[in-house]
Amino acid sequence: MAKSNKPIVWGLFAAGGTVTAFLTPALVLLTLLPVFGVMPELLAYDNLRAFAGHWMGKLVLFGILLLMMWHAAHRLRVTLHDFGVRADGAVAVAVYLAAAAGTLAAAYFLLRI
Amino acid sequence: MSERIVELEVLRFNPETDTEPRFQRYSVPCMNEWVVLDALNHVKESIDPTLSYRWSCHMAVCGSCGMMINGEPKLACKAFLREYEGVIRVEPLAHFPIQRDLVTVIDDFVTKLKRVKPYLIPKEDQPVEAGEFRQSPAELKRYKQYTLCINCMLCYAACPEYGLVPKFIGPAAISLAHRYNEDSRDGGREERQQEIASNEGVWECSFVGACSEVCPEHVDPAGALQQIKIKSTVDWYKEHAMPWSKK
Amino acid sequence: MSANGKPYVREVSRYGWFLGNPRYRRYMAREVTCVFIGLHALILLVALKRLSEGREAWEAFLHNLTGPAGIVLQLVILAFAIYHSTSWFNVTPKAMPVQIGEQFLPGAVIIGAHYAAWLVATVAVLYLAGAF
């Protein structure tokens, strides 16, 4: 038997799972806080523009988004299989294409800031 | 010693006469401290000698009496009647074909076990005069829990991925491969990787974790499989992204 | 079909196999978190797009996000995100056991360290973003 190439996507899935586990609740809280009258300074247009305008900010945002999307995409592939969708090849192409498109879009938007 | 009438509902199948399995009910006078295997033995001896099932040691060592008890994979010799109320439903281990009654066909597992080479493959041959392969207590501890596997196949019955994708090599065989990979005296990891790092190996595992929950010997196959995934991923990136790091 | 002397193969239910067992339902709940992690990634992607489009676009986006639909959506995402975090950290000792000398570090220590780091990371993000 040949060794599998799944480590490419699994590596992203695992790294993404770890990063999202640590950061996602905090990131959701950031945009939920204004509802309770607490406005994080970072969400002000000028501050966020400055953060995303710096190359380090861009890199952080890009890294987080990339890992989140590939994590979700890979797990979605497994989940669909568990729900009985047997067209694993087609599902794999669809979810990874979506993640790749999202990654490119993230890079594009970041470069325009 | 108190006695109690236990209602057993046992899945029966005779390949010569039945087209599909059916449940048969037995009322079994049982002692309170009996296990399900004792009840089955009583049925066989005193009620219905045609009932077929595997068992041997009656002490959770041989791994032959694995069956589904109220839907959970259990060793019948470790399933105490006092922990069950009402009718106890006994079925053959899930995910394996039924040979007869509670006896399953286990060829698939045995074949897979052979494929992963679950034995020491020394790094280099050494003449007897060179003495023993020494190992520290820490090196022993590293893999010891995996040696406790008794090949009872409860983990295969618990693993939904094995049920959905029968070609999956599965928990026990892969964690036994891990047991040798983690052994300081062994040099056979690369040979085993050909099987366990293939698409039929660890990559069919989605870390449900059920294997480790049902293991009667407290082995942690789920852990072994995740560790292999991490190592195989590091291997993959070394082999493909950093070809110069190849030995 | 008549008896043919061959072993009987029980079919595994293709769609509903996880319904009958709480262990499998918990597993599927964990897997489904990916839908909400994906949704959150999508929100962040839209956020970047709006941010790149200028002040008005960004402020309109933030306004929508803090409207009733945005709140409900984010609360659901938060719930699943927390389930993802806990289910992820709870299995770390299996994937990454730590052997010190002869003994393995107890799983609770490894899990506890992850929860502590999670708390620190959350506070740090909120603090650095100027939430308090």
PDB file of N, CA, C and O in Angstrom, chain C residues 69-104:
ATOM      1  N   ALA C  69     -30.481  39.711  14.180  1.00  0.00           N
ATOM      2  CA  ALA C  69     -30.061  38.494  13.471  1.00  0.00           C
ATOM      3  C   ALA C  69     -28.583  38.217  13.727  1.00  0.00           C
ATOM      4  O   ALA C  69     -28.181  37.073  13.963  1.00  0.00           O
ATOM      5  N   GLY C  70     -27.786  39.291  13.705  1.00  0.00           N
ATOM      6  CA  GLY C  70     -26.346  39.141  13.943  1.00  0.00           C
ATOM      7  C   GLY C  70     -26.078  38.602  15.341  1.00  0.00           C
ATOM      8  O   GLY C  70     -25.193  37.760  15.525  1.00  0.00           O
ATOM      9  N   ILE C  71     -26.838  39.094  16.320  1.00  0.00           N
ATOM     10  CA  ILE C  71     -26.633  38.640  17.702  1.00  0.00           C
ATOM     11  C   ILE C  71     -26.943  37.159  17.836  1.00  0.00           C
ATOM     12  O   ILE C  71     -26.149  36.384  18.386  1.00  0.00           O
ATOM     13  N   VAL C  72     -28.109  36.759  17.289  1.00  0.00           N
ATOM     14  CA  VAL C  72     -28.505  35.347  17.390  1.00  0.00           C
ATOM     15  C   VAL C  72     -27.452  34.469  16.712  1.00  0.00           C
ATOM     16  O   VAL C  72     -26.983  33.474  17.283  1.00  0.00           O
ATOM     17  N   LEU C  73     -27.068  34.858  15.503  1.00  0.00           N
ATOM     18  CA  LEU C  73     -26.072  34.088  14.756  1.00  0.00           C
ATOM     19  C   LEU C  73     -24.778  33.944  15.551  1.00  0.00           C
ATOM     20  O   LEU C  73     -24.222  32.852  15.691  1.00  0.00           O
ATOM     21  N   GLN C  74     -24.330  35.061  16.126  1.00  0.00           N
ATOM     22  CA  GLN C  74     -23.055  35.019  16.852  1.00  0.00           C
ATOM     23  C   GLN C  74     -23.156  34.224  18.145  1.00  0.00           C
ATOM     24  O   GLN C  74     -22.190  33.564  18.544  1.00  0.00           O
ATOM     25  N   LEU C  75     -24.332  34.282  18.795  1.00  0.00           N
ATOM     26  CA  LEU C  75     -24.483  33.487  20.017  1.00  0.00           C
ATOM     27  C   LEU C  75     -24.429  32.000  19.694  1.00  0.00           C
ATOM     28  O   LEU C  75     -23.811  31.214  20.421  1.00  0.00           O
ATOM     29  N   VAL C  76     -25.086  31.612  18.585  1.00  0.00           N
ATOM     30  CA  VAL C  76     -25.041  30.202  18.184  1.00  0.00           C
ATOM     31  C   VAL C  76     -23.606  29.801  17.847  1.00  0.00           C
ATOM     32  O   VAL C  76     -23.108  28.760  18.282  1.00  0.00           O
ATOM     33  N   ILE C  77     -22.917  30.671  17.090  1.00  0.00           N
ATOM     34  CA  ILE C  77     -21.524  30.375  16.741  1.00  0.00           C
ATOM     35  C   ILE C  77     -20.684  30.259  18.010  1.00  0.00           C
ATOM     36  O   ILE C  77     -19.872  29.347  18.150  1.00  0.00           O
ATOM     37  N   LEU C  78     -20.914  31.167  18.960  1.00  0.00           N
ATOM     38  CA  LEU C  78     -20.136  31.137  20.206  1.00  0.00           C
ATOM     39  C   LEU C  78     -20.339  29.814  20.942  1.00  0.00           C
ATOM     40  O   LEU C  78     -19.376  29.190  21.414  1.00  0.00           O
ATOM     41  N   ALA C  79     -21.599  29.359  21.000  1.00  0.00           N
ATOM     42  CA  ALA C  79     -21.884  28.104  21.700  1.00  0.00           C
ATOM     43  C   ALA C  79     -21.134  26.944  21.045  1.00  0.00           C
ATOM     44  O   ALA C  79     -20.483  26.142  21.733  1.00  0.00           O
ATOM     45  N   PHE C  80     -21.213  26.850  19.732  1.00  0.00           N
ATOM     46  CA  PHE C  80     -20.529  25.758  19.045  1.00  0.00           C
ATOM     47  C   PHE C  80     -19.005  25.912  19.133  1.00  0.00           C
ATOM     48  O   PHE C  80     -18.274  24.931  19.215  1.00  0.00           O
ATOM     49  N   ALA C  81     -18.540  27.164  19.110  1.00  0.00           N
ATOM     50  CA  ALA C  81     -17.096  27.397  19.201  1.00  0.00           C
ATOM     51  C   ALA C  81     -16.565  26.925  20.553  1.00  0.00           C
ATOM     52  O   ALA C  81     -15.493  26.320  20.638  1.00  0.00           O
ATOM     53  N   ILE C  82     -17.342  27.192  21.616  1.00  0.00           N
ATOM     54  CA  ILE C  82     -16.906  26.752  22.941  1.00  0.00           C
ATOM     55  C   ILE C  82     -16.923  25.224  23.014  1.00  0.00           C
ATOM     56  O   ILE C  82     -16.019  24.595  23.568  1.00  0.00           O
ATOM     57  N   TYR C  83     -17.937  24.613  22.385  1.00  0.00           N
ATOM     58  CA  TYR C  83     -17.983  23.145  22.353  1.00  0.00           C
ATOM     59  C   TYR C  83     -16.788  22.598  21.590  1.00  0.00           C
ATOM     60  O   TYR C  83     -16.181  21.602  21.984  1.00  0.00           O
ATOM     61  N   HIS C  84     -16.433  23.274  20.507  1.00  0.00           N
ATOM     62  CA  HIS C  84     -15.244  22.861  19.751  1.00  0.00           C
ATOM     63  C   HIS C  84     -13.998  22.955  20.636  1.00  0.00           C
ATOM     64  O   HIS C  84     -13.197  22.020  20.699  1.00  0.00           O
ATOM     65  N   SER C  85     -13.843  24.094  21.331  1.00  0.00           N
ATOM     66  CA  SER C  85     -12.652  24.291  22.164  1.00  0.00           C
ATOM     67  C   SER C  85     -12.552  23.210  23.233  1.00  0.00           C
ATOM     68  O   SER C  85     -11.508  22.569  23.383  1.00  0.00           O
ATOM     69  N   THR C  86     -13.655  22.997  23.976  1.00  0.00           N
ATOM     70  CA  THR C  86     -13.581  22.030  25.081  1.00  0.00           C
ATOM     71  C   THR C  86     -13.344  20.621  24.541  1.00  0.00           C
ATOM     72  O   THR C  86     -12.510  19.882  25.064  1.00  0.00           O
ATOM     73  N   SER C  87     -14.065  20.249  23.462  1.00  0.00           N
ATOM     74  CA  SER C  87     -13.888  18.887  22.951  1.00  0.00           C
ATOM     75  C   SER C  87     -12.479  18.718  22.386  1.00  0.00           C
ATOM     76  O   SER C  87     -11.919  17.627  22.425  1.00  0.00           O
ATOM     77  N   TRP C  88     -11.916  19.801  21.873  1.00  0.00           N
ATOM     78  CA  TRP C  88     -10.554  19.726  21.318  1.00  0.00           C
ATOM     79  C   TRP C  88      -9.530  19.563  22.441  1.00  0.00           C
ATOM     80  O   TRP C  88      -8.670  18.696  22.409  1.00  0.00           O
ATOM     81  N   PHE C  89      -9.640  20.425  23.464  1.00  0.00           N
ATOM     82  CA  PHE C  89      -8.663  20.370  24.561  1.00  0.00           C
ATOM     83  C   PHE C  89      -8.776  19.073  25.361  1.00  0.00           C
ATOM     84  O   PHE C  89      -7.775  18.551  25.847  1.00  0.00           O
ATOM     85  N   ASN C  90     -10.013  18.568  25.503  1.00  0.00           N
ATOM     86  CA  ASN C  90     -10.211  17.381  26.333  1.00  0.00           C
ATOM     87  C   ASN C  90      -9.507  16.133  25.794  1.00  0.00           C
ATOM     88  O   ASN C  90      -9.296  15.176  26.537  1.00  0.00           O
ATOM     89  N   VAL C  91      -9.178  16.118  24.511  1.00  0.00           N
ATOM     90  CA  VAL C  91      -8.524  14.922  23.965  1.00  0.00           C
ATOM     91  C   VAL C  91      -7.033  15.131  23.726  1.00  0.00           C
ATOM     92  O   VAL C  91      -6.360  14.243  23.204  1.00  0.00           O
ATOM     93  N   THR C  92      -6.511  16.292  24.135  1.00  0.00           N
ATOM     94  CA  THR C  92      -5.087  16.549  23.882  1.00  0.00           C
ATOM     95  C   THR C  92      -4.148  15.519  24.526  1.00  0.00           C
ATOM     96  O   THR C  92      -3.124  15.198  23.928  1.00  0.00           O
ATOM     97  N   PRO C  93      -4.460  14.980  25.731  1.00  0.00           N
ATOM     98  CA  PRO C  93      -3.517  14.006  26.297  1.00  0.00           C
ATOM     99  C   PRO C  93      -3.404  12.744  25.442  1.00  0.00           C
ATOM    100  O   PRO C  93      -2.389  12.060  25.477  1.00  0.00           O
ATOM    101  N   LYS C  94      -4.464  12.427  24.693  1.00  0.00           N
ATOM    102  CA  LYS C  94      -4.411  11.247  23.839  1.00  0.00           C
ATOM    103  C   LYS C  94      -3.483  11.492  22.654  1.00  0.00           C
ATOM    104  O   LYS C  94      -2.666  10.646  22.305  1.00  0.00           O
ATOM    105  N   ALA C  95      -3.624  12.659  22.047  1.00  0.00           N
ATOM    106  CA  ALA C  95      -2.845  12.949  20.844  1.00  0.00           C
ATOM    107  C   ALA C  95      -1.404  13.319  21.184  1.00  0.00           C
ATOM    108  O   ALA C  95      -0.495  13.021  20.420  1.00  0.00           O
ATOM    109  N   MET C  96      -1.227  13.976  22.325  1.00  0.00           N
ATOM    110  CA  MET C  96       0.117  14.445  22.676  1.00  0.00           C
ATOM    111  C   MET C  96       0.460  14.099  24.120  1.00  0.00           C
ATOM    112  O   MET C  96       0.551  14.975  24.974  1.00  0.00           O
ATOM    113  N   PRO C  97       0.658  12.799  24.397  1.00  0.00           N
ATOM    114  CA  PRO C  97       1.027  12.426  25.767  1.00  0.00           C
ATOM    115  C   PRO C  97       2.434  12.941  26.075  1.00  0.00           C
ATOM    116  O   PRO C  97       3.253  13.078  25.165  1.00  0.00           O
ATOM    117  N   VAL C  98       2.649  13.273  27.345  1.00  0.00           N
ATOM    118  CA  VAL C  98       3.958  13.798  27.739  1.00  0.00           C
ATOM    119  C   VAL C  98       4.572  12.857  28.758  1.00  0.00           C
ATOM    120  O   VAL C  98       3.994  12.634  29.822  1.00  0.00           O
ATOM    121  N   GLN C  99       5.722  12.252  28.401  1.00  0.00           N
ATOM    122  CA  GLN C  99       6.399  11.353  29.326  1.00  0.00           C
ATOM    123  C   GLN C  99       7.590  12.073  29.940  1.00  0.00           C
ATOM    124  O   GLN C  99       8.461  12.550  29.222  1.00  0.00           O
ATOM    125  N   ILE C 100       7.568  12.168  31.269  1.00  0.00           N
ATOM    126  CA  ILE C 100       8.689  12.809  31.960  1.00  0.00           C
ATOM    127  C   ILE C 100       9.361  11.733  32.800  1.00  0.00           C
ATOM    128  O   ILE C 100       8.750  11.184  33.721  1.00  0.00           O
ATOM    129  N   GLY C 101      10.615  11.421  32.460  1.00  0.00           N
ATOM    130  CA  GLY C 101      11.270  10.294  33.110  1.00  0.00           C
ATOM    131  C   GLY C 101      10.498   9.039  32.742  1.00  0.00           C
ATOM    132  O   GLY C 101      10.234   8.792  31.574  1.00  0.00           O
ATOM    133  N   GLU C 102      10.057   8.307  33.761  1.00  0.00           N
ATOM    134  CA  GLU C 102       9.338   7.080  33.478  1.00  0.00           C
ATOM    135  C   GLU C 102       7.843   7.322  33.316  1.00  0.00           C
ATOM    136  O   GLU C 102       7.173   6.686  32.514  1.00  0.00           O
ATOM    137  N   GLN C 103       7.329   8.260  34.097  1.00  0.00           N
ATOM    138  CA  GLN C 103       5.878   8.427  34.186  1.00  0.00           C
ATOM    139  C   GLN C 103       5.316   9.349  33.106  1.00  0.00           C
ATOM    140  O   GLN C 103       5.982  10.285  32.666  1.00  0.00           O
ATOM    141  N   PHE C 104       4.083   9.072  32.737  1.00  0.00           N
ATOM    142  CA  PHE C 104       3.368   9.992  31.862  1.00  0.00           C
ATOM    143  C   PHE C 104       2.677  11.050  32.717  1.00  0.00           C
ATOM    144  O   PHE C 104       2.168  10.761  33.797  1.00  0.00           O
TER     145      PHE C 104
END
